[in-house]
Short mmCIF file of C-alpha atoms in Angstrom, two decimals:
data_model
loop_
_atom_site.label_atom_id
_atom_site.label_comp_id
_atom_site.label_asym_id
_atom_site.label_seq_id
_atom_site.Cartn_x
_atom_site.Cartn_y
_atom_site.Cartn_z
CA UNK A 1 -30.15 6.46 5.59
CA UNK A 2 -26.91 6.84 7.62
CA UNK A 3 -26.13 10.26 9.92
CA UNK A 4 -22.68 10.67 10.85
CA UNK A 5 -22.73 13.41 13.14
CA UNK A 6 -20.49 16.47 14.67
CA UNK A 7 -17.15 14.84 13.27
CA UNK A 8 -14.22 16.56 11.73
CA UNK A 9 -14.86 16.08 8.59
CA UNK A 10 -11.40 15.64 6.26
CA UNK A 11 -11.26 15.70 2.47
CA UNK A 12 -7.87 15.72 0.86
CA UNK A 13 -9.60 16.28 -2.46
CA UNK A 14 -11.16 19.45 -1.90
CA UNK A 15 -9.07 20.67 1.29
CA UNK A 16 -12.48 20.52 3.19
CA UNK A 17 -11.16 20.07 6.94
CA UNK A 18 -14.22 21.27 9.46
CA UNK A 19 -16.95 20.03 12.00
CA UNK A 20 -19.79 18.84 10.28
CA UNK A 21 -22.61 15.56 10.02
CA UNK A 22 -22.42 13.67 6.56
CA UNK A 23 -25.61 12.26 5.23
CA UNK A 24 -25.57 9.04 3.40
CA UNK A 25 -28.66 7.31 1.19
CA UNK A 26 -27.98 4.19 -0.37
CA UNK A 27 -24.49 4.09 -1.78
CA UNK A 28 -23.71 7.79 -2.36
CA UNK A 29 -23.28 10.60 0.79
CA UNK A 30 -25.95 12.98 -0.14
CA UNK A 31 -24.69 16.02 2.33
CA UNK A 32 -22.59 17.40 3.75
CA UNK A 33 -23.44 20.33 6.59
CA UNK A 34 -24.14 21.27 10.11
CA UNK A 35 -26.55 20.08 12.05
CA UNK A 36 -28.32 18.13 9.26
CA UNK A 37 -31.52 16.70 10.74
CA UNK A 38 -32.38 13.00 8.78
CA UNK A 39 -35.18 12.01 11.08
CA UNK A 40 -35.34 8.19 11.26
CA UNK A 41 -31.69 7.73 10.04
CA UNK A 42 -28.95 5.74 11.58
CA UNK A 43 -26.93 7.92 14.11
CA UNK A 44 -23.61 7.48 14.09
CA UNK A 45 -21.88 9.91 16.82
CA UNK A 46 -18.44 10.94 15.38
CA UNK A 47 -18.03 13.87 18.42
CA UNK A 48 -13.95 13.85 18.49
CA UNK A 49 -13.28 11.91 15.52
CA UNK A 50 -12.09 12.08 12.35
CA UNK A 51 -14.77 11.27 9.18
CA UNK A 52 -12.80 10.71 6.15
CA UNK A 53 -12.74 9.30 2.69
CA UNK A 54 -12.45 5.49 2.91
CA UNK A 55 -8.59 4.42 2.65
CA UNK A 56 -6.85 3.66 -0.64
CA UNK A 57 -3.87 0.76 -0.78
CA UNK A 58 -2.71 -0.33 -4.32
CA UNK A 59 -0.33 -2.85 -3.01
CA UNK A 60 -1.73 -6.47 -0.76
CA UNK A 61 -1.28 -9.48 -1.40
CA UNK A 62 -4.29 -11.84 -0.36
CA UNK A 63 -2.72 -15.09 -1.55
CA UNK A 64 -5.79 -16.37 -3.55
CA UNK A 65 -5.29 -18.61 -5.27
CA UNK A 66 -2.47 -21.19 -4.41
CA UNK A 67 -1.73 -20.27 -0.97
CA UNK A 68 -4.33 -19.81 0.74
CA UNK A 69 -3.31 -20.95 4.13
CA UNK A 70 -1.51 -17.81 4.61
CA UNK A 71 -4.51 -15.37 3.65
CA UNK A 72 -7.27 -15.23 1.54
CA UNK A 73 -9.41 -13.23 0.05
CA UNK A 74 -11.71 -13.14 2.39
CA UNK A 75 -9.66 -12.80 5.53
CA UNK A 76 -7.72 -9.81 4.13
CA UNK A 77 -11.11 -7.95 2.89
CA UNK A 78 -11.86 -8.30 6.64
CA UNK A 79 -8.36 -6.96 7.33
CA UNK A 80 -8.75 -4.37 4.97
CA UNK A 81 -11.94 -2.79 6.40
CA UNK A 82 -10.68 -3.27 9.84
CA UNK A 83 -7.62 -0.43 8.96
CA UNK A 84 -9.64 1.70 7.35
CA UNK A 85 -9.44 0.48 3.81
CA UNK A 86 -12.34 0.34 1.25
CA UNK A 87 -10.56 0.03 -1.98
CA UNK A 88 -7.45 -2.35 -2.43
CA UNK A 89 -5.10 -3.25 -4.87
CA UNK A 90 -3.82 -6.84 -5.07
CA UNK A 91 -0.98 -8.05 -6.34
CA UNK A 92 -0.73 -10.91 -9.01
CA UNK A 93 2.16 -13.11 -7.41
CA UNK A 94 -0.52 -16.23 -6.49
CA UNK A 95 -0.17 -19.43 -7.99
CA UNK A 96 -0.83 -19.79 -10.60
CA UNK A 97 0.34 -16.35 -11.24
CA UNK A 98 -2.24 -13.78 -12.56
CA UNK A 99 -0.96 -13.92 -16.30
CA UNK A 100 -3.99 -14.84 -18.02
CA UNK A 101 -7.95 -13.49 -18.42
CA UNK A 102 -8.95 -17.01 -16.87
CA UNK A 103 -7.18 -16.52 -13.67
CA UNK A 104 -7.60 -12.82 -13.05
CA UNK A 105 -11.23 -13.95 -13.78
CA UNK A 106 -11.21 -16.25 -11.21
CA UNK A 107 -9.87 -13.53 -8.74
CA UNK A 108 -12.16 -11.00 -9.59
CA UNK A 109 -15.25 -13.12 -8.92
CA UNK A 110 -14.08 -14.17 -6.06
CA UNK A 111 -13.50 -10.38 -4.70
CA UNK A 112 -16.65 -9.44 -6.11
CA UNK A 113 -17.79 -11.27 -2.88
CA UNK A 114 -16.30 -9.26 -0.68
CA UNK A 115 -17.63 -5.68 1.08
CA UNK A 116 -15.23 -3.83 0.16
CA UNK A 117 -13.65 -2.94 -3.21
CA UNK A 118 -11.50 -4.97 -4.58
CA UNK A 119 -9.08 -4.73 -7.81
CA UNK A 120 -6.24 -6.70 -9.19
CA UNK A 121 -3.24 -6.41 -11.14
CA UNK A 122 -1.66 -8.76 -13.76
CA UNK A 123 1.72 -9.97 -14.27
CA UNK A 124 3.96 -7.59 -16.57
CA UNK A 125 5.56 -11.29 -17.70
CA UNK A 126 4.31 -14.69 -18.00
CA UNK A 127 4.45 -16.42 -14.72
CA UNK A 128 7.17 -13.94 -13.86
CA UNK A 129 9.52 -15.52 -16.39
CA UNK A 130 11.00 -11.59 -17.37
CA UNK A 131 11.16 -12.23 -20.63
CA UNK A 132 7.41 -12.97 -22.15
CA UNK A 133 5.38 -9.56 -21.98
CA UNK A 134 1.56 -10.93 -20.96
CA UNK A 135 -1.70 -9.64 -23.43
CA UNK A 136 -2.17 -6.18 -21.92
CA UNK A 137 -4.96 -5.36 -23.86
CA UNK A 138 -6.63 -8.53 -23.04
CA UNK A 139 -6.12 -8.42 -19.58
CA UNK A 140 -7.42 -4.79 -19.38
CA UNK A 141 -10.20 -5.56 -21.14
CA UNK A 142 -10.77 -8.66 -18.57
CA UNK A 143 -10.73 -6.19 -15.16
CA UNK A 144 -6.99 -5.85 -14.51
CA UNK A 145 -6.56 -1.70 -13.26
CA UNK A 146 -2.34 -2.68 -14.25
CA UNK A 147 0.53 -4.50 -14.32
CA UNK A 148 3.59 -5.53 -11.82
CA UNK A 149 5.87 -8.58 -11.22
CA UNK A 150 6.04 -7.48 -7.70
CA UNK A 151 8.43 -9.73 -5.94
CA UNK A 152 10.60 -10.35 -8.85
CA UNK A 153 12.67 -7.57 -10.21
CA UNK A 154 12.55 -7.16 -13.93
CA UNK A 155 16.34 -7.83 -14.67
CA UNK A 156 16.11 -7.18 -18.60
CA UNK A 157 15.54 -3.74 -19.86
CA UNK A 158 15.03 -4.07 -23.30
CA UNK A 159 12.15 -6.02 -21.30
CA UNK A 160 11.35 -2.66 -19.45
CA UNK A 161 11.30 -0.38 -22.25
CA UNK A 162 8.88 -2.73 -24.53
CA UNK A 163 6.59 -3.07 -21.34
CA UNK A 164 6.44 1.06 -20.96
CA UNK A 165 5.66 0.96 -24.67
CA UNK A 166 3.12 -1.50 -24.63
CA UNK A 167 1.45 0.58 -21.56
CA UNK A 168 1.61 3.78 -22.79
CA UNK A 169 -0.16 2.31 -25.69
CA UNK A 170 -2.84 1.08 -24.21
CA UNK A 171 -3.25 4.13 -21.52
CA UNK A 172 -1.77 2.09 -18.47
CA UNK A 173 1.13 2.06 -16.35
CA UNK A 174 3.14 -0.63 -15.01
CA UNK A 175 4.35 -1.00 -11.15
CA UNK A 176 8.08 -2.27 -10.29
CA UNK A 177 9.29 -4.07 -7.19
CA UNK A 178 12.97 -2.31 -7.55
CA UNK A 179 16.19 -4.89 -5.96
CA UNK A 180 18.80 -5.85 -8.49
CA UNK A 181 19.42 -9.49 -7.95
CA UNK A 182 22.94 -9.59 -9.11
CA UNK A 183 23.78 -6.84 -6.72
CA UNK A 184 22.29 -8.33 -3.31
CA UNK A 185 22.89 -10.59 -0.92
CA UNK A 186 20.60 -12.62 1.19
CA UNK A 187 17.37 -10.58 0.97
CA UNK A 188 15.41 -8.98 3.90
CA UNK A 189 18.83 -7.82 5.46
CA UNK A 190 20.08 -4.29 4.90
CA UNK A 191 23.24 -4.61 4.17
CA UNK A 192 24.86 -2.66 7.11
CA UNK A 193 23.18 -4.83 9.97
CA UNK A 194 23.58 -8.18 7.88
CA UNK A 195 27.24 -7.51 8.02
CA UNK A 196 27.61 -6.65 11.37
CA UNK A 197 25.25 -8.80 13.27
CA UNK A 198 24.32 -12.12 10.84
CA UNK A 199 28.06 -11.79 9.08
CA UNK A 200 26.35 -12.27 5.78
CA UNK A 201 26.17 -10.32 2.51
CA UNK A 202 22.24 -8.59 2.80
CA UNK A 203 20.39 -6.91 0.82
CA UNK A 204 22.41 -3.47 -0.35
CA UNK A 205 21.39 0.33 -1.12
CA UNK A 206 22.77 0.19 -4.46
CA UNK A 207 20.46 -2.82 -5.95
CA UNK A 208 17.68 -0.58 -5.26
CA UNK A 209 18.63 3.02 -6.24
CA UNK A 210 20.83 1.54 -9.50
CA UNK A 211 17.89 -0.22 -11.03
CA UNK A 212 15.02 2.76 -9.84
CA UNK A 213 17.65 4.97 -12.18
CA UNK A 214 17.61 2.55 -14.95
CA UNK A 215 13.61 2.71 -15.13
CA UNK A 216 12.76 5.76 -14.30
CA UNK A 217 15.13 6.88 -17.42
CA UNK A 218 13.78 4.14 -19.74
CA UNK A 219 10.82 6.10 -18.55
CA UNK A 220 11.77 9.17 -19.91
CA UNK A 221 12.93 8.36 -22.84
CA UNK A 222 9.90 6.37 -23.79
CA UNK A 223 7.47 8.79 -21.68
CA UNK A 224 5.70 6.09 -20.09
CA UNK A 225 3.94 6.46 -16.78
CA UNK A 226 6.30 4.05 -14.47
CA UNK A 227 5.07 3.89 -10.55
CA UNK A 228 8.11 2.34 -7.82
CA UNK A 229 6.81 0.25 -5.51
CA UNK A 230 7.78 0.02 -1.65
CA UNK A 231 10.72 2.83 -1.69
CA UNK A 232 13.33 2.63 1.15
CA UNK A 233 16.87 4.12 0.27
CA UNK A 234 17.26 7.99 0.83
CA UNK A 235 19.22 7.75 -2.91
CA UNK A 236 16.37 6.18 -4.09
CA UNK A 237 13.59 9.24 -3.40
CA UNK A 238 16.39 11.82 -4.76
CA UNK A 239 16.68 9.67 -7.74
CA UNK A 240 13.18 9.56 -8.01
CA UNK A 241 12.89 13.05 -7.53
CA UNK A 242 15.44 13.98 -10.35
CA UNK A 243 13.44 11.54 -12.81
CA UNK A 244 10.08 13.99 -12.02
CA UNK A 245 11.82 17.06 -12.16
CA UNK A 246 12.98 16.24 -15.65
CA UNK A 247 9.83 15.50 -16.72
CA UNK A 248 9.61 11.51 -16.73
CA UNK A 249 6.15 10.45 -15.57
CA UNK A 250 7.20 8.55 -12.21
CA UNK A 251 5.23 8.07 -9.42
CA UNK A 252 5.96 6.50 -5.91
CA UNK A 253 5.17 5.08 -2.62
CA UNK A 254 6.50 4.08 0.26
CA UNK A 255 5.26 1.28 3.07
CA UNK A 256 4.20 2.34 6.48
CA UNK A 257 7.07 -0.02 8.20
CA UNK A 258 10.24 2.34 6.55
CA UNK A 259 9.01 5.53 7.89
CA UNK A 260 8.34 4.36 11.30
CA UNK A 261 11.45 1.39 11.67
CA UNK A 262 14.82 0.94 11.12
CA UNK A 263 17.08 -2.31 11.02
CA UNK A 264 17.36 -2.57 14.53
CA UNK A 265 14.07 -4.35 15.02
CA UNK A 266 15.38 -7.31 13.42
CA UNK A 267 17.16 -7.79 16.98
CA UNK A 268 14.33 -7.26 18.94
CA UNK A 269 11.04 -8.93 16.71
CA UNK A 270 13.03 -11.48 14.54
CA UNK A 271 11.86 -12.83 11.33
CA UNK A 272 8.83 -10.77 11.70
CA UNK A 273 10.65 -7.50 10.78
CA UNK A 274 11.99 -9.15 7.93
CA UNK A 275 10.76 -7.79 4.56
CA UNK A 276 11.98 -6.76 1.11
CA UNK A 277 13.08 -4.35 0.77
CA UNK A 278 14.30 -4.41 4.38
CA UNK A 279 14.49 -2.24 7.39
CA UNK A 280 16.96 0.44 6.51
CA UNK A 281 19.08 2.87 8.46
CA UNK A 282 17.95 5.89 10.83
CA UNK A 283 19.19 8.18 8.14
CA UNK A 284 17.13 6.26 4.99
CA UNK A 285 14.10 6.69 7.44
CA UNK A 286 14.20 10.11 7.43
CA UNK A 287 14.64 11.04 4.18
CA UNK A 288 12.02 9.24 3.52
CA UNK A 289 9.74 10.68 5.41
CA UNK A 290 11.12 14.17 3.79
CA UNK A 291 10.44 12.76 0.05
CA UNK A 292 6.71 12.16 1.65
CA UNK A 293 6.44 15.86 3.15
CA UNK A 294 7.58 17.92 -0.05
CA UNK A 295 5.43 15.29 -2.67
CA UNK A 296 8.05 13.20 -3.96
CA UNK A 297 6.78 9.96 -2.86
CA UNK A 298 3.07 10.46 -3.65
CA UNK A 299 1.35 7.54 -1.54
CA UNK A 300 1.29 5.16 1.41
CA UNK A 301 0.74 1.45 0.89
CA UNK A 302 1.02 -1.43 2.57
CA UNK A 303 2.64 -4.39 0.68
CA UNK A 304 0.33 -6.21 3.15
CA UNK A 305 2.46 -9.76 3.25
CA UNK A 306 0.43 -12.58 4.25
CA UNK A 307 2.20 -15.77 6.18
CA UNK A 308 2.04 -18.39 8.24
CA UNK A 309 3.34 -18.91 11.98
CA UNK A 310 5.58 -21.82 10.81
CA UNK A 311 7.08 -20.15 8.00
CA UNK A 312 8.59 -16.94 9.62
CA UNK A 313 9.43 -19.42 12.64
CA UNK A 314 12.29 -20.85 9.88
CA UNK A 315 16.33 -20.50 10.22
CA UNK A 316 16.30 -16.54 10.09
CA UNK A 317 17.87 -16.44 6.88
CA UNK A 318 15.55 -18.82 5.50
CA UNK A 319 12.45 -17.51 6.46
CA UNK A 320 10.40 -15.69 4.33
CA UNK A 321 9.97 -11.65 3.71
CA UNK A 322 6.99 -9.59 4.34
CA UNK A 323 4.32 -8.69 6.68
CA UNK A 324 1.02 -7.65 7.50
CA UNK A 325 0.16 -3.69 7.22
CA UNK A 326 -3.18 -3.02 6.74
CA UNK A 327 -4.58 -3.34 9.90
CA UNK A 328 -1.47 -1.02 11.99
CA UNK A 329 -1.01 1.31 8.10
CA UNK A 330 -3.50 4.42 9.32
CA UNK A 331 -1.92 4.17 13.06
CA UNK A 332 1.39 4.32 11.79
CA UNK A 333 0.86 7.16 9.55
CA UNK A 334 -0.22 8.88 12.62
CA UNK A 335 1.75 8.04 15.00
CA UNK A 336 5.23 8.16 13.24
CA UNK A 337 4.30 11.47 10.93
CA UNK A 338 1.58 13.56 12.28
CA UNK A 339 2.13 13.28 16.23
CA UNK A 340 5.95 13.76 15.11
CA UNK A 341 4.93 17.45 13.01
CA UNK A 342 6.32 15.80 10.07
CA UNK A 343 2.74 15.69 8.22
CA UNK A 344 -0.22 17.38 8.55
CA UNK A 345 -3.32 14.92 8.74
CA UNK A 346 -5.20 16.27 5.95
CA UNK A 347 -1.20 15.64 4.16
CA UNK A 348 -1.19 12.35 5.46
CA UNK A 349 -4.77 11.36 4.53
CA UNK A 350 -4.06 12.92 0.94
CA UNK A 351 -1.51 9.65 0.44
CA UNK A 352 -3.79 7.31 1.46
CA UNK A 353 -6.76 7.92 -0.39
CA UNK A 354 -6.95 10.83 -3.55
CA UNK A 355 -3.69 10.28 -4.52
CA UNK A 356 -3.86 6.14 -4.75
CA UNK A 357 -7.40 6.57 -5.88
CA UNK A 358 -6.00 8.81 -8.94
CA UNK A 359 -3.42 7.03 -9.88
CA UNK A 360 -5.41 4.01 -10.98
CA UNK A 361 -8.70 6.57 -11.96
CA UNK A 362 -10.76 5.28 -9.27
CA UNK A 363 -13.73 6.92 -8.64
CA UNK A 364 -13.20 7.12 -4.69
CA UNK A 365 -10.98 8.58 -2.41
CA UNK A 366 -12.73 11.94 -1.53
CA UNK A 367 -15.80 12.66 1.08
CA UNK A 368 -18.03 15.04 -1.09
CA UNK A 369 -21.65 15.45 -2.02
CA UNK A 370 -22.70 12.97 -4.90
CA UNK A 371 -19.66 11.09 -4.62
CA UNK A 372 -19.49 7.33 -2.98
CA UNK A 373 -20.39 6.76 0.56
CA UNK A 374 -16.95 5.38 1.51
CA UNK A 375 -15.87 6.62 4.92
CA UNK A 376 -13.53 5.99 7.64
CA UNK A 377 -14.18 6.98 10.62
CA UNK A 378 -11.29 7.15 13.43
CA UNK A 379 -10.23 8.38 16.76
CA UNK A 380 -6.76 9.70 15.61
CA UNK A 381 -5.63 10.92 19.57
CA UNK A 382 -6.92 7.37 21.13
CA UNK A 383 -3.93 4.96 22.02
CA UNK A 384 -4.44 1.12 21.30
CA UNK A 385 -2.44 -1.80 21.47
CA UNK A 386 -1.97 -4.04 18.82
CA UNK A 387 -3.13 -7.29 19.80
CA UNK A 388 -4.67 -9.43 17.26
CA UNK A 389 -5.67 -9.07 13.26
CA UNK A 390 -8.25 -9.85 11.50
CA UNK A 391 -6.23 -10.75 9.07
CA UNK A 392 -5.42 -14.74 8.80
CA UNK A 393 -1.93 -13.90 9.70
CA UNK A 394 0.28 -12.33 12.58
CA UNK A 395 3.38 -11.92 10.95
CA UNK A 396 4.01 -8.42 12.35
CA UNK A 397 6.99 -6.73 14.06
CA UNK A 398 3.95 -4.38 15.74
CA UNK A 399 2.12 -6.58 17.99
CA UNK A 400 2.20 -5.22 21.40
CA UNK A 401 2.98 -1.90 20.17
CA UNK A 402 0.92 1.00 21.03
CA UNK A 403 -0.18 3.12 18.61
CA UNK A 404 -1.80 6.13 18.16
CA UNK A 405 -5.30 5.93 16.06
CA UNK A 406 -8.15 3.51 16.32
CA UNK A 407 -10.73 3.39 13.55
CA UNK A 408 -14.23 3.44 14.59
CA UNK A 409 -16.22 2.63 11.70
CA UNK A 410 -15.44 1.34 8.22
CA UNK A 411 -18.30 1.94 5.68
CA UNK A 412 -18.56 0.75 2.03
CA UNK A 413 -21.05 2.24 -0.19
CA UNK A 414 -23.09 3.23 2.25
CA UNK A 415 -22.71 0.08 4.61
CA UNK A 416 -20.35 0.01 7.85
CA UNK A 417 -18.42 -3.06 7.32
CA UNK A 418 -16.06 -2.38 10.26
CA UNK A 419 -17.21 -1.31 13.84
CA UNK A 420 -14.17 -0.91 16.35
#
């Protein structure tokens, strides 16, 4: 048995937010209560910290299979449980691309390996092609928890609508990485520093916010569950917005980097703030974090973006987008949103673990008698510098940066898999 004891004990399920000791036997916590007395248990002193439900992020990319020398998945399980996380997401953009039962089977036994929990998606098209819809029911049936083409906007949307119809049909959703290609520039550049600084044609508002309205109204019409992936344009969360107060079933989230950054730090940390969508302005940032405040955007995640030292050391331009979240995601989410008053921390904790959790119907994300013994445990008023990942890769605009929140403990069913 495992004692955690005198923490403050946060559950975004049932609002529970008070000092108490959690019992855990075997995989499941067993109680929850003051001064609980275990005898021979483990002791785990949480006196000033906070014990919550194990993190929740439905969007990393671990690179397995095909290119592995930027992460595996491995290294970003240990990434994973070092921020917090004990339930992830990851995304089928590998090579070969997760279109097929044989691959995702290949994935999933692989991540069965692993400590933590680990899910995958499939492609909404073969290989990404945009045109050739993959076997939804086969690859449900196989272990994929949905469907995205993350990376590669779906330009067709007779494409769209017969995807939303072939989800709804078989009680799933599909995920959409939002830039209109024809409407962009050189990608990982918001268009307003790209101009100004680079004198090149970046990545604009409109390619976002045009094609979000597009789906989430395909959405509508077809009543489809649609979720938008890695928000960053103030137009797109009113757009959003609008879709859910009409009724469409639309959910959304939002990466840790566009709340806390803007386009400046592409002068200052280089190719390592470069990501797509990119950096946007002081004003996108903030509405942002408002669409996160009044429930718009629903969830926090990562797009975790694996790569190696060489590769972001390219020409700028030439380099490629993304970068590594999960182990700097909780800190952020402090740091930039509840030391600012913008979030509460029960709020902020709500977005990274029910609301992810019940948007793929995974049975986690809470801290409640009965339920699984997946816990994070973290000193959210303790400053650290970010210095080195666990993660195969340090493609990060953050190192150096000092952060509020350190996490303690990580513990999967039952386990700590993660000691800080």
């Amino acid at each position: 048995m495992l004692l955690i004891k005198n923490g403050r004990v946060v559950d975004p399920k049932s609002g529970l937010d008070t000092q108490a000791d959690v019992l855990v036997d075997g995989k499941k916590v067993v109680k929850i209560a003051e001064n609980i007395d275990a005898g021979d248990a483990q002791v785990i002193d949480a006196t000033g910290l906070v014990v919550a439900p194990g993190l929740v992020d439905i969007h990393v990319h671990f690179r397995e299979p095909g290119q592995t020398h930027k992460e595996d998945i491995h290294t970003g399980a240990l990434a994973a449980a070092a921020g917090g996380f004990t339930t992830v997401v990851m995304m089928a953009n590998t090579n070969p691309t997760i279109s097929d039962k044989e691959t995702l089977k290949e994935v999933l036994t692989s991540a069965a390996k692993e400590n933590i929990h680990i899910k995958s998606v499939a492609t909404i098209t073969k290989n990404f092609d945009g045109e050739n819809i993959t076997d939804f029911k086969g690859l449900l049936e196989a272990g994929a928890v949905g469907f995205s083409d993350d990376g590669i906007p779906l330009t067709n949307a007779g494409i769209v609508k017969k995807a939303m119809e072939l989800a709804k049909e078989n009680n799933t959703f599909i995920s959409l990485h939002e830039e209109d290609p024809d409407l962009n520039g050189v990608l990982g550049f918001n268009e307003n520093i790209a101009k100004k600084e680079f004198h090149i044609c970046g990545a604009t508002g409109v390619a976002e916010y045009s094609m979000i309205a597009r789906d989430v109204m395909v959405a509508y019409d077809t009543q489809a569950h649609v979720h938008i992936q890695h928000l960053s344009k103030a137009e797109s969360v009113k757009v959003v917005e609008f879709a859910q107060k009409l009724g469409a079933q639309v959910t959304a989230e939002v990466a840790p980097q566009h709340f806390s950054k803007t386009e400046d730090l592409l002068l200052s940390k280089g190719a390592n703030a470069k990501m797509n969508p990119p950096l946007r302005t002081e004003w996108d940032r903030t509405k942002i974090i408002e669409g996160l405040a009044d429930g718009t955007i629903d969830m926090i995640a990562t797009d975790h973006a694996p790569h190696a030292i060489e590769e972001k050391e390219r020409e700028f331009t030439k380099a490629p987008s993304g970068i590594v979240g999960l182990e700097t995601s909780l800190s952020l989410g402090i740091t930039s949103l509840v030391k600012r008053g913008y979030l509460t921390m029960m709020q902020l904790l709500e977005k990274m673990t029910v609301n992810p959790a019940r948007l793929y119907k995974f049975d986690c994300g809470t801290l409640e008698e009965g339920k699984a013994a997946d816990i994070v445990i973290f000193a959210p008023d303790e400053v650290r510098t970010v210095e080195s990942f666990e993660s195969k890769a340090e493609n990060s605009p953050f190192l150096g940066a000092q952060l509020y929140g350190k996490v303690k403990y990580t513990i999967c069913d039952g386990k700590v898999v993660y000691r800080g």
